[in-house]
Coordinates of C-alpha atoms in Angstrom, one line a residue:
M1 CA -6.3 -114.8 -177.1
S2 CA -4.2 -116.2 -179.3
R3 CA -4.8 -117.3 -182.9
P4 CA -4.3 -120.4 -183.8
R5 CA -1.3 -122.0 -185.0
I6 CA -1.0 -124.5 -188.6
V7 CA 1.8 -126.2 -189.9
I8 CA 1.4 -127.8 -192.8
V9 CA 4.2 -130.2 -194.1
G10 CA 4.6 -130.1 -197.9
A11 CA 3.5 -128.5 -200.9
G12 CA 3.0 -130.8 -203.4
F13 CA -1.1 -130.7 -204.7
A14 CA -2.2 -131.6 -201.6
G15 CA -0.5 -129.6 -199.6
Y16 CA -0.6 -126.1 -201.5
R17 CA -4.4 -126.6 -202.6
T18 CA -4.5 -126.7 -197.9
A19 CA -2.7 -124.1 -197.8
R20 CA -4.8 -121.7 -200.1
T21 CA -8.2 -122.5 -199.3
L22 CA -7.4 -122.2 -195.2
S23 CA -6.1 -118.3 -196.0
R24 CA -9.3 -117.6 -197.9
L25 CA -11.5 -120.0 -195.6
T26 CA -9.6 -118.3 -191.9
R27 CA -9.2 -114.9 -193.1
H28 CA -6.2 -114.0 -190.4
Q29 CA -8.2 -115.5 -188.1
A30 CA -5.1 -118.1 -187.4
D31 CA -1.1 -118.0 -188.5
I32 CA 0.0 -120.7 -190.9
T33 CA 3.2 -121.9 -191.1
L34 CA 3.6 -123.9 -194.5
L35 CA 7.7 -126.1 -194.0
N36 CA 8.3 -127.5 -197.3
P37 CA 12.3 -128.2 -198.7
T38 CA 11.2 -125.5 -202.4
D39 CA 10.1 -121.7 -202.3
Y40 CA 7.9 -123.3 -204.9
F41 CA 5.1 -125.7 -206.4
L42 CA 6.1 -127.7 -208.4
Y43 CA 3.2 -129.1 -211.1
L44 CA 4.6 -132.5 -211.7
P45 CA 2.4 -133.6 -215.3
L46 CA 4.5 -131.2 -217.3
L47 CA 7.6 -132.2 -216.0
P48 CA 8.9 -134.3 -219.0
Q49 CA 8.5 -131.3 -221.6
V50 CA 11.2 -129.6 -218.7
A51 CA 13.0 -132.7 -219.4
A52 CA 12.1 -132.4 -223.4
G53 CA 13.0 -128.9 -223.8
I54 CA 9.3 -127.4 -224.2
L55 CA 8.8 -125.6 -221.1
E56 CA 11.6 -123.6 -218.8
P57 CA 11.4 -124.7 -215.1
R58 CA 10.6 -121.5 -214.3
R59 CA 7.3 -121.9 -216.3
V60 CA 6.2 -125.6 -213.9
S61 CA 7.5 -123.6 -210.9
V62 CA 4.8 -121.6 -208.9
S63 CA 6.5 -119.9 -206.0
L64 CA 4.5 -120.3 -202.8
S65 CA 5.7 -116.8 -201.4
G66 CA 4.3 -115.0 -204.1
T67 CA 0.7 -117.0 -204.3
L68 CA 0.2 -117.7 -200.6
P69 CA 0.6 -113.8 -199.5
H70 CA -1.1 -114.9 -196.1
V71 CA 0.6 -117.7 -195.1
R72 CA 4.0 -118.0 -193.4
L73 CA 6.7 -120.1 -196.0
V74 CA 9.3 -122.1 -193.3
L75 CA 11.8 -123.9 -195.9
G76 CA 13.3 -126.8 -194.2
E77 CA 12.5 -130.7 -193.6
A78 CA 10.7 -132.1 -191.3
D79 CA 12.8 -134.8 -189.8
G80 CA 10.4 -135.4 -186.7
I81 CA 6.7 -134.9 -185.2
D82 CA 6.4 -134.6 -181.5
L83 CA 2.5 -135.3 -181.2
D84 CA 2.1 -135.0 -177.8
G85 CA 4.8 -132.6 -177.2
H86 CA 2.1 -130.5 -180.8
T87 CA 5.4 -129.6 -182.4
V88 CA 7.4 -130.2 -185.7
H89 CA 11.0 -130.9 -185.8
Y90 CA 12.7 -130.0 -188.9
T91 CA 16.2 -128.9 -190.2
G92 CA 16.9 -125.9 -193.2
P93 CA 18.5 -125.7 -196.4
E94 CA 21.9 -124.5 -194.6
G95 CA 21.8 -127.1 -191.8
E96 CA 20.0 -125.3 -189.5
E97 CA 17.5 -126.9 -186.9
G98 CA 13.8 -125.8 -185.6
T99 CA 10.9 -126.3 -183.8
L100 CA 7.4 -125.0 -184.8
P101 CA 5.0 -125.4 -182.4
F102 CA 1.1 -125.8 -183.7
D103 CA -2.6 -126.5 -182.4
R104 CA -3.4 -128.6 -186.1
L105 CA -1.5 -130.0 -188.1
V106 CA -1.9 -130.8 -191.4
L107 CA 0.3 -133.8 -193.3
A108 CA 0.9 -134.1 -196.8
A109 CA 4.8 -134.9 -197.5
G110 CA 3.9 -136.9 -200.9
S111 CA 5.6 -139.5 -202.2
V112 CA 9.3 -140.8 -203.0
N113 CA 10.4 -143.3 -205.7
K114 CA 9.7 -146.7 -205.1
L115 CA 12.7 -149.2 -205.4
L116 CA 12.4 -152.9 -206.2
P117 CA 15.1 -155.1 -205.0
I118 CA 17.1 -155.3 -208.3
P119 CA 20.9 -156.0 -208.5
G120 CA 22.0 -152.6 -209.9
V121 CA 19.1 -149.8 -210.0
A122 CA 20.3 -147.8 -207.1
E123 CA 23.6 -147.5 -208.7
H124 CA 22.2 -146.9 -212.2
A125 CA 19.2 -145.2 -212.8
H126 CA 17.7 -142.0 -212.1
G127 CA 14.0 -141.0 -211.7
F128 CA 11.5 -138.8 -212.9
R129 CA 10.5 -137.1 -209.4
G130 CA 11.9 -133.7 -209.5
L131 CA 12.7 -130.2 -211.7
P132 CA 16.7 -131.6 -210.8
E133 CA 16.7 -135.0 -212.0
A134 CA 14.5 -133.6 -215.4
L135 CA 17.0 -130.7 -216.0
Y136 CA 20.0 -133.9 -215.5
L137 CA 17.8 -136.5 -218.0
R138 CA 18.2 -133.4 -220.5
D139 CA 21.2 -132.8 -219.6
H140 CA 22.2 -136.2 -220.0
V141 CA 19.9 -137.0 -222.9
T142 CA 21.7 -134.7 -224.8
R143 CA 25.0 -135.2 -224.4
Q144 CA 24.6 -138.9 -225.2
V145 CA 23.4 -137.9 -228.4
E146 CA 26.1 -135.8 -229.1
L147 CA 28.5 -137.9 -228.1
A148 CA 27.2 -141.5 -230.1
A149 CA 27.5 -138.9 -233.6
A150 CA 31.3 -138.6 -232.5
A151 CA 31.6 -142.4 -232.1
D152 CA 33.0 -144.5 -235.1
D153 CA 32.5 -147.5 -232.9
R154 CA 28.7 -148.6 -233.8
A155 CA 28.7 -150.9 -231.1
E156 CA 29.7 -147.6 -228.4
C157 CA 27.0 -145.1 -230.8
A158 CA 24.6 -148.0 -231.0
A159 CA 24.7 -147.7 -226.9
R160 CA 24.9 -144.0 -226.1
C161 CA 22.0 -144.2 -228.4
T162 CA 19.7 -146.4 -226.8
F163 CA 18.0 -144.9 -223.8
V164 CA 15.7 -147.2 -221.0
V165 CA 12.3 -146.6 -219.4
V166 CA 11.3 -148.8 -216.9
G167 CA 7.6 -147.8 -215.9
A168 CA 4.8 -147.5 -218.4
G169 CA 3.3 -145.6 -216.0
Y170 CA 2.1 -141.6 -216.8
T171 CA 5.5 -140.7 -216.4
G172 CA 7.1 -143.5 -218.0
T173 CA 5.2 -142.9 -221.6
E174 CA 4.8 -139.7 -221.5
V175 CA 8.9 -139.3 -220.9
A176 CA 9.8 -141.9 -223.6
A177 CA 7.0 -140.4 -226.0
H178 CA 8.6 -136.7 -225.0
G179 CA 11.8 -138.4 -225.5
A180 CA 12.0 -140.1 -229.0
M181 CA 10.9 -136.4 -230.4
Y182 CA 13.0 -134.8 -228.7
T183 CA 16.3 -137.2 -230.0
D184 CA 14.6 -137.6 -233.2
A185 CA 14.5 -133.3 -233.7
Q186 CA 19.0 -133.4 -232.6
V187 CA 19.9 -137.0 -235.3
R188 CA 18.2 -134.7 -238.2
K189 CA 20.1 -131.2 -237.5
H190 CA 23.5 -133.3 -236.5
P191 CA 23.1 -136.8 -238.0
M192 CA 25.1 -140.0 -236.8
R193 CA 28.5 -141.1 -238.8
T194 CA 26.9 -144.5 -238.7
G195 CA 23.9 -143.6 -240.0
M196 CA 22.3 -145.1 -237.0
R197 CA 19.4 -143.4 -234.9
P198 CA 18.3 -143.0 -231.5
R199 CA 16.2 -146.0 -230.0
W200 CA 14.2 -145.5 -227.3
M201 CA 12.5 -148.4 -224.6
L202 CA 9.8 -148.5 -222.9
L203 CA 9.8 -151.3 -220.3
D204 CA 6.5 -153.0 -217.6
V205 CA 5.3 -155.8 -216.3
A206 CA 2.2 -154.8 -216.9
P207 CA -0.2 -156.0 -220.1
R208 CA -0.3 -153.2 -221.8
V209 CA 0.3 -149.6 -221.5
M210 CA -0.6 -147.6 -219.1
P211 CA -3.3 -150.2 -217.5
E212 CA -4.7 -148.0 -215.1
M213 CA -6.6 -145.9 -218.2
D214 CA -9.7 -147.1 -220.4
E215 CA -8.4 -149.8 -222.8
R216 CA -9.3 -147.8 -226.0
L217 CA -6.7 -144.8 -224.9
S218 CA -4.1 -147.7 -223.6
R219 CA -4.0 -148.5 -227.0
T220 CA -3.6 -145.3 -228.2
A221 CA -1.1 -144.9 -226.2
E222 CA 0.8 -147.5 -227.5
R223 CA -0.3 -146.8 -231.3
V224 CA 1.5 -143.5 -231.2
L225 CA 4.8 -144.6 -229.3
R226 CA 5.2 -147.3 -232.0
Q227 CA 4.6 -145.2 -234.5
R228 CA 7.4 -142.7 -233.2
G229 CA 9.9 -145.7 -233.0
V230 CA 9.6 -147.1 -229.8
D231 CA 10.8 -150.1 -228.4
V232 CA 7.5 -151.1 -226.2
R233 CA 8.1 -153.9 -224.8
M234 CA 5.3 -155.4 -221.7
G235 CA 4.8 -158.4 -219.7
T236 CA 9.4 -157.2 -219.7
S237 CA 11.2 -155.4 -216.9
V238 CA 14.7 -154.8 -215.4
K239 CA 16.6 -158.0 -214.2
E240 CA 19.8 -156.8 -213.5
A241 CA 21.1 -152.8 -214.5
T242 CA 25.2 -152.9 -215.0
H243 CA 26.8 -149.4 -216.2
D244 CA 27.0 -151.6 -220.1
G245 CA 23.5 -151.7 -219.8
V246 CA 20.3 -154.1 -218.5
V247 CA 19.9 -157.5 -218.1
L248 CA 15.5 -157.9 -218.7
T249 CA 13.8 -160.2 -217.6
D250 CA 13.4 -162.2 -220.3
G251 CA 17.1 -163.2 -220.7
S252 CA 18.0 -160.4 -223.2
T253 CA 20.7 -157.3 -222.5
V254 CA 20.6 -154.0 -223.8
D255 CA 23.7 -151.9 -224.1
T256 CA 22.8 -149.1 -223.3
R257 CA 24.3 -145.4 -221.0
T258 CA 20.4 -144.5 -219.8
L259 CA 18.1 -145.9 -217.1
V260 CA 15.3 -144.1 -216.5
W261 CA 13.6 -145.3 -213.5
C262 CA 9.4 -144.5 -213.5
V263 CA 8.0 -147.3 -211.8
G264 CA 5.7 -145.7 -210.0
V265 CA 5.7 -143.7 -205.9
R266 CA 5.6 -145.1 -202.3
P267 CA 4.4 -142.9 -198.8
D268 CA 6.6 -140.4 -197.4
P269 CA 8.1 -142.2 -195.3
L270 CA 8.0 -139.6 -192.4
V271 CA 4.2 -140.7 -191.7
E272 CA 5.7 -144.3 -191.0
S273 CA 7.7 -143.6 -187.4
L274 CA 4.0 -141.8 -186.2
G275 CA 3.1 -145.0 -184.7
L276 CA -0.8 -144.8 -185.9
P277 CA -2.5 -146.9 -188.2
M278 CA -1.5 -147.3 -191.4
E279 CA -2.4 -149.1 -195.0
R280 CA 0.7 -150.1 -197.6
G281 CA 2.7 -147.0 -196.0
R282 CA -0.1 -144.8 -195.6
L283 CA -1.4 -143.0 -192.5
L284 CA -5.0 -143.8 -192.1
V285 CA -7.6 -141.3 -191.7
D286 CA -11.3 -140.7 -192.0
P287 CA -14.4 -139.8 -194.9
H288 CA -12.7 -135.9 -193.4
L289 CA -8.9 -136.5 -193.4
Q290 CA -8.2 -136.7 -189.6
V291 CA -7.1 -139.5 -188.2
P292 CA -8.8 -141.4 -185.7
G293 CA -8.1 -140.5 -181.7
R294 CA -6.2 -137.3 -183.0
P295 CA -8.5 -134.6 -183.6
E296 CA -5.5 -132.3 -184.3
L297 CA -4.2 -134.0 -187.1
F298 CA -5.1 -134.4 -190.5
A299 CA -3.3 -135.9 -193.6
C300 CA -4.1 -135.4 -197.3
G301 CA -2.3 -136.4 -200.6
D302 CA -0.2 -139.6 -201.2
V303 CA 0.5 -140.0 -197.7
A304 CA -3.3 -140.7 -196.9
A305 CA -5.0 -143.6 -197.1
V306 CA -8.7 -142.0 -197.7
P307 CA -12.0 -144.0 -197.9
D308 CA -12.7 -144.2 -201.4
L309 CA -16.9 -143.4 -200.7
N310 CA -17.7 -144.3 -204.1
Q311 CA -15.6 -148.1 -204.2
P312 CA -16.6 -149.6 -201.0
G313 CA -13.9 -151.0 -198.9
Q314 CA -11.5 -149.3 -201.1
Y315 CA -9.0 -146.6 -200.3
T316 CA -8.7 -142.9 -203.4
P317 CA -5.4 -143.9 -205.7
M318 CA -2.5 -141.5 -205.5
T319 CA -2.5 -139.5 -207.6
A320 CA -2.5 -135.2 -208.5
Q321 CA -6.1 -135.4 -209.0
H322 CA -7.4 -136.7 -205.8
A323 CA -4.1 -135.1 -204.0
W324 CA -5.7 -131.6 -205.2
R325 CA -9.2 -132.4 -204.4
H326 CA -7.9 -133.2 -201.3
G327 CA -6.0 -130.2 -200.2
K328 CA -9.6 -128.3 -200.3
V329 CA -11.5 -130.4 -198.6
C330 CA -8.4 -131.1 -195.8
A331 CA -9.0 -126.9 -195.0
Q332 CA -12.4 -127.4 -195.1
N333 CA -12.0 -129.3 -191.9
V334 CA -9.6 -128.1 -190.4
A335 CA -11.2 -124.4 -190.9
A336 CA -14.7 -126.4 -189.0
S337 CA -12.5 -127.7 -186.5
L338 CA -11.2 -124.1 -185.3
G339 CA -15.4 -123.2 -185.7
I340 CA -14.7 -121.6 -188.8
G341 CA -17.8 -123.2 -191.6
E342 CA -18.8 -127.2 -191.1
R343 CA -17.5 -130.5 -192.4
R344 CA -17.3 -132.2 -194.9
A345 CA -16.9 -135.5 -195.9
Y346 CA -13.9 -136.5 -199.0
R347 CA -16.4 -137.4 -202.3
H348 CA -14.6 -137.3 -205.6
R349 CA -16.2 -138.2 -208.9
D350 CA -13.8 -139.4 -211.7
M351 CA -13.6 -136.6 -214.2
G352 CA -10.7 -138.7 -216.5
F353 CA -7.2 -138.1 -216.9
V354 CA -5.0 -136.3 -220.0
V355 CA -1.9 -138.0 -221.5
D356 CA 0.5 -135.1 -223.0
L357 CA 2.7 -137.3 -225.8
G358 CA 4.1 -134.8 -227.5
G359 CA 3.2 -132.8 -230.3
A360 CA -0.3 -132.2 -231.3
K361 CA -0.8 -135.6 -229.8
A362 CA -2.5 -137.1 -227.0
A363 CA -4.7 -139.5 -224.5
A364 CA -7.6 -138.3 -223.1
N365 CA -11.1 -139.0 -221.7
P366 CA -12.9 -136.6 -220.6
L367 CA -15.7 -136.8 -218.5
G368 CA -15.9 -140.7 -219.7
L369 CA -15.1 -139.3 -223.1
P370 CA -12.8 -141.2 -224.7
M371 CA -10.4 -139.2 -227.3
S372 CA -7.2 -139.0 -229.4
G373 CA -5.1 -137.2 -232.1
P374 CA -5.4 -132.9 -232.7
A375 CA -8.4 -132.9 -230.7
A376 CA -7.2 -134.9 -227.4
G377 CA -3.8 -132.4 -227.5
A378 CA -5.9 -129.6 -226.9
V379 CA -8.0 -130.7 -224.7
T380 CA -4.7 -132.0 -222.8
R381 CA -3.1 -128.5 -222.8
G382 CA -6.8 -127.0 -221.9
Y383 CA -6.6 -128.8 -218.8
H384 CA -3.3 -128.2 -218.0
L385 CA -2.9 -124.5 -218.4
A386 CA -6.7 -124.4 -216.3
A387 CA -5.4 -126.7 -213.6
M388 CA -2.4 -124.5 -213.0
P389 CA -2.3 -122.1 -209.9
G390 CA -0.1 -119.2 -211.4
N391 CA 2.0 -119.4 -215.1
R392 CA -0.3 -119.6 -217.5
V393 CA 0.7 -117.6 -219.9
R394 CA 4.2 -118.0 -219.6
V395 CA 4.1 -121.8 -220.4
A396 CA 1.4 -120.8 -223.4
A397 CA 4.4 -118.5 -224.7
D398 CA 6.2 -121.4 -224.8
W399 CA 4.4 -123.7 -226.4
L400 CA 4.0 -121.1 -228.6
L401 CA 7.3 -120.8 -229.3
D402 CA 8.3 -124.4 -229.7
A403 CA 5.4 -125.0 -232.6
V404 CA 6.7 -122.1 -234.7
L405 CA 10.9 -122.4 -233.8
P406 CA 13.2 -125.4 -233.5
R407 CA 13.9 -126.5 -230.3
Q408 CA 17.2 -126.0 -228.1
A409 CA 19.5 -129.1 -227.7
V410 CA 22.4 -127.9 -224.9
Q411 CA 24.0 -129.3 -222.6
L412 CA 23.8 -127.2 -219.2
G413 CA 26.0 -129.3 -216.9
L414 CA 23.9 -128.1 -214.0
V415 CA 22.7 -131.3 -212.1
R416 CA 25.4 -133.6 -211.9
S417 CA 24.8 -136.9 -211.7
W418 CA 25.6 -137.5 -208.2
S419 CA 23.0 -134.9 -207.8
V420 CA 20.3 -136.7 -208.6
P421 CA 20.7 -140.5 -206.4
L422 CA 18.0 -142.1 -207.2
E423 CA 17.9 -143.2 -203.3
S424 CA 16.7 -139.9 -202.4
S425 CA 12.8 -139.0 -201.1
S426 CA 14.2 -135.2 -201.4
P427 CA 14.4 -135.2 -205.4
E428 CA 13.1 -131.8 -205.4
V429 CA 16.6 -130.7 -204.0
A430 CA 19.8 -131.1 -205.8
R431 CA 22.7 -132.3 -203.3
V432 CA 24.9 -129.2 -203.6
P433 CA 28.5 -130.2 -203.0
G434 CA 30.9 -128.5 -200.1
G435 CA 28.0 -127.1 -198.5
P436 CA 26.7 -127.1 -194.8
E437 CA 26.0 -129.8 -193.6
R438 CA 22.1 -131.1 -193.6
H439 CA 20.5 -133.1 -191.3
G440 CA 17.0 -133.1 -193.1
R441 CA 16.5 -135.8 -196.4
A442 CA 19.0 -133.3 -198.6
A443 CA 21.1 -133.6 -197.4
G444 CA 22.6 -137.5 -198.1
P445 CA 20.1 -139.1 -200.3
T446 CA 19.3 -142.7 -198.4
G447 CA 16.6 -144.7 -197.0
Q448 CA 14.8 -145.2 -200.1
R449 CA 18.9 -144.8 -202.3
P450 CA 22.1 -145.2 -201.0
D451 CA 24.4 -142.3 -199.8
V452 CA 27.1 -140.4 -201.0
E453 CA 30.3 -138.7 -200.2
E454 CA 30.0 -134.9 -201.9
T455 CA 32.6 -135.8 -203.7
G456 CA 31.5 -139.0 -205.6
N457 CA 34.4 -140.6 -203.9
Q458 CA 34.7 -143.8 -202.1
P459 CA 36.6 -143.1 -198.5
G460 CA 39.6 -143.7 -198.8
G461 CA 40.5 -141.8 -201.8
E462 CA 39.0 -144.5 -204.2
P463 CA 36.9 -143.1 -207.2
A464 CA 33.2 -144.1 -207.4
R465 CA 31.4 -146.4 -210.0
N466 CA 30.6 -144.4 -213.6
Q467 CA 26.3 -144.7 -214.1
P468 CA 25.8 -146.0 -217.2
G469 CA 26.5 -142.3 -219.3
G470 CA 29.5 -142.6 -218.1
E471 CA 27.9 -140.6 -214.5
P472 CA 30.0 -141.4 -211.1
A473 CA 27.8 -144.0 -208.7
K474 CA 26.3 -143.0 -206.0
G475 CA 29.0 -145.0 -203.7
Q476 CA 28.2 -146.3 -200.2
P477 CA 30.8 -145.2 -197.2
G478 CA 33.5 -147.8 -197.3
G479 CA 33.3 -148.4 -201.3
E480 CA 30.9 -151.2 -200.9
S481 CA 27.5 -150.8 -203.1
A482 CA 23.9 -150.5 -202.0
K483 CA 22.0 -153.6 -200.5
T484 CA 18.2 -153.9 -200.7
Q485 CA 16.6 -154.7 -197.8
P486 CA 12.9 -157.0 -197.8
G487 CA 10.5 -155.1 -199.7
G488 CA 13.3 -152.9 -202.9
E489 CA 14.7 -150.4 -199.8
P490 CA 18.4 -150.5 -199.7
A491 CA 20.3 -150.0 -196.4
K492 CA 21.2 -147.5 -195.1
N493 CA 25.0 -147.5 -194.9
Q494 CA 27.1 -145.6 -191.3
P495 CA 30.3 -144.1 -191.2
G496 CA 32.7 -146.8 -191.8
A497 CA 30.4 -149.4 -193.7
E498 CA 28.3 -150.3 -191.2
H499 CA 24.4 -150.4 -191.9
A500 CA 22.0 -148.4 -189.5
K501 CA 20.8 -150.2 -187.2
N502 CA 17.4 -148.5 -186.0
Q503 CA 16.2 -148.6 -182.4
P504 CA 13.6 -150.3 -180.3
G505 CA 10.7 -147.6 -179.6
G506 CA 11.5 -145.5 -182.5
E507 CA 14.6 -143.9 -181.1
P508 CA 17.1 -142.7 -184.4
A509 CA 20.1 -144.6 -185.4
G510 CA 23.5 -143.1 -185.6
R511 CA 23.7 -140.6 -188.4
R512 CA 25.4 -140.7 -191.7
S513 CA 28.8 -139.9 -192.9
H514 CA 26.6 -136.7 -193.6
G515 CA 25.4 -135.7 -190.8
G516 CA 21.4 -137.0 -191.9
R517 CA 20.0 -139.3 -188.8
A518 CA 18.9 -142.9 -190.6
K519 CA 15.4 -143.3 -190.0
G520 CA 13.4 -146.4 -188.0
G521 CA 10.2 -147.4 -188.6
Q522 CA 7.9 -149.0 -186.5
S523 CA 8.5 -152.2 -187.2
G524 CA 12.4 -152.0 -187.6
S525 CA 13.5 -152.2 -190.8
P526 CA 15.1 -149.1 -192.3
R527 CA 12.9 -146.8 -194.0
A528 CA 13.4 -145.8 -197.5
S529 CA 13.9 -141.9 -196.9
G530 CA 16.9 -139.2 -198.4
K531 CA 14.6 -136.9 -195.5
P532 CA 16.7 -138.3 -192.4
R533 CA 14.2 -137.8 -189.8
R534 CA 14.2 -137.6 -186.2
A535 CA 11.9 -140.4 -185.2
V536 CA 8.7 -139.6 -183.4
E537 CA 7.7 -139.7 -180.3
A538 CA 3.5 -139.8 -180.1
A539 CA 4.0 -141.1 -176.7
G540 CA 5.9 -139.2 -174.0
P541 CA 9.4 -137.0 -174.2
R542 CA 12.3 -137.7 -175.6
P543 CA 15.7 -138.5 -174.2
A544 CA 18.2 -135.9 -173.1
R545 CA 21.1 -135.8 -175.6
E546 CA 24.1 -137.5 -174.1
G547 CA 26.4 -135.0 -172.7
S548 CA 23.7 -131.7 -173.3
G549 CA 22.0 -130.0 -171.3
K550 CA 19.1 -129.7 -173.0
P551 CA 16.2 -132.0 -172.9
G552 CA 14.1 -133.6 -176.4
R553 CA 17.1 -134.6 -178.1
A554 CA 18.2 -138.2 -179.1
P555 CA 22.6 -138.3 -179.4
R556 CA 23.6 -138.5 -182.0
A557 CA 26.7 -140.6 -184.1
S558 CA 29.4 -138.4 -184.7
G559 CA 31.0 -138.6 -188.1
T560 CA 34.6 -138.3 -186.1
G561 CA 34.1 -140.9 -184.1
S562 CA 33.6 -138.3 -181.4
A563 CA 30.7 -138.2 -179.0
G564 CA 29.0 -135.0 -179.7
K565 CA 30.6 -133.5 -182.2
R566 CA 29.7 -132.5 -186.6
P567 CA 31.2 -134.8 -188.2
T568 CA 34.3 -131.8 -190.0
A569 CA 32.7 -130.7 -193.2
P570 CA 35.5 -131.5 -196.0
S571 CA 38.3 -128.2 -196.1
G572 CA 39.2 -126.8 -198.8
P573 CA 42.9 -125.0 -199.9
S574 CA 44.7 -123.3 -196.9
R575 CA 43.8 -119.8 -196.4
S576 CA 46.9 -118.9 -194.3
A577 CA 49.2 -115.9 -195.9
G578 CA 51.4 -117.7 -197.4
P579 CA 51.0 -119.7 -200.4
P580 CA 50.8 -123.9 -200.0
T581 CA 53.8 -125.4 -199.9
D582 CA 53.4 -128.0 -202.2
P583 CA 50.6 -127.2 -204.2
G584 CA 50.1 -130.3 -205.6
P585 CA 49.5 -131.4 -209.0
E586 CA 46.0 -133.5 -208.0
P587 CA 42.6 -131.5 -206.6
P588 CA 41.8 -131.8 -202.7
A589 CA 40.1 -135.5 -202.4
N590 CA 36.9 -134.0 -201.2
Q591 CA 36.7 -131.4 -204.0
P592 CA 33.4 -132.5 -206.5
P593 CA 34.7 -133.8 -209.6
P594 CA 35.0 -131.4 -212.3
G595 CA 31.9 -131.2 -214.7
P596 CA 32.4 -131.6 -218.7
D597 CA 34.6 -128.7 -219.5
I598 CA 36.8 -129.4 -217.5
A599 CA 38.3 -132.6 -219.0
P600 CA 40.6 -134.2 -216.4
G601 CA 41.3 -137.5 -218.3
P602 CA 40.2 -140.7 -217.8
V603 CA 39.4 -142.2 -214.1
K604 CA 40.8 -144.8 -212.6
R605 CA 38.2 -147.4 -212.0
T606 CA 38.3 -150.9 -209.7
D607 CA 37.4 -152.9 -213.0
R608 CA 40.1 -151.5 -214.4
R609 CA 38.3 -149.4 -216.5
A610 CA 38.0 -145.6 -217.6
A611 CA 35.8 -143.6 -217.1
E612 CA 34.2 -140.9 -219.0
G613 CA 32.8 -137.4 -218.1
D614 CA 29.6 -136.0 -216.4
S615 CA 27.3 -133.4 -216.9

């Protein structure tokens, strides 16, 4: 008799804990497969310290193959689930497609950035959900301070050294706190000629910082921020974002080149097409983390609406603390469904929260005891070391070195602005120029955000508009900017600048210019995700592809207009034996824009302004 097959989608807090616990419980009695776009588990709470140059990226990245030796790792992104056929369809990192059969399926795909219908945000803001975004922010902030220090014009200097963070939750508060320390350290070593200093702003419509925490801890965090010079504005948010700055809801205008979007998250759109009961974008499950009516399907983490048994009528919030504990209970119940152990319901008592504010400052309430100052800092870092599933010694070593040595502020130039668009539901994967065609979510971020040509230019050779700080805009095919749909989700443009139209019955929409499939939800509204997925058919087999003898695949629209063909990848220089007859002074139109070490001169803009270099 063959061993049961368990497939886990996602390796975040919930997915990683599920895989690790299941591996221990089943003891080779089941085949466990983990589907994830990267080969590491990201410890998100320490990501602000990566952006601030305290920790190296690999410190917060725990190897999946190294820590899950009895789990098969498949690199890819799920783009469709056939519940009746018990298969998961995915797209690999090089564009290859595959299918994973399962007897038990655990959905732990996590969450993506939450957008609001605010003009200009999709084009000019960047999120903070993955390593590429953290590396980009560190480079970008470093570059802006260096450019501000070299500027003679006070207005330009003020705009470049003004950094706006939207969202005063855990992430936004930590980003602003660590960012202020990082830029102050830069200015101390290299003062600006105009005598100005960096300015950080933290905006939120909430009445206070971190409203989900105890009011005393909220006051502690706000006091630390203000002591560091952070301009904290509660009850205020962004009304419009432009290349030169932002317009606030109070009517004021702030000149800036940096807009960090930390408003919040929403469940991964993968679960929207399952056709199962939902609760605010999350899949409804019972207290055993099992989907009612689907004994083979489990869900945990941010994609699951788990009943809170301690507060009847409520659901557990989307936090890493709950996701980590969801994973353990989910693994126990999956094993119990295979006859190993007993089922248990998820019940969790809040153990408190910790917020690292940089240096020796922190706010914490372990076991309900409010703490601040160095004591809270020690508790916070001790908690993180205990919670991390690996790299503890390396993290502690980086903390020690940061305490005794000056922080290194240098641009690496590894991540470009167009590589980390805000409208991507795959922030853990940076877009790669000239890579193979991909159908997964990382191929062409949309859904939550607009699509972008790999060169950063608009079709037809028009240069892209700049982001704050001189980064190319994430333009739509046809040169049209993203148009947000009701609910704050931008439209997914099709080749030729046509908006994606969701097909009835969950059929996938036409493919975008990068080969990514637009997502269609049950309600017919475009899905906000950069992971174009096949629609999920829970009620029957999929239609055969037109012109193909293979059943079960929906027809895909070609990027060139010919049926059944994939869009041609950007072509490079000719490989013929002889030299090119006319090399020309300009680079090919489909090549990515040069980095900051290659100064091509001003880029022509449709608004006749010169664009500055990108990292």
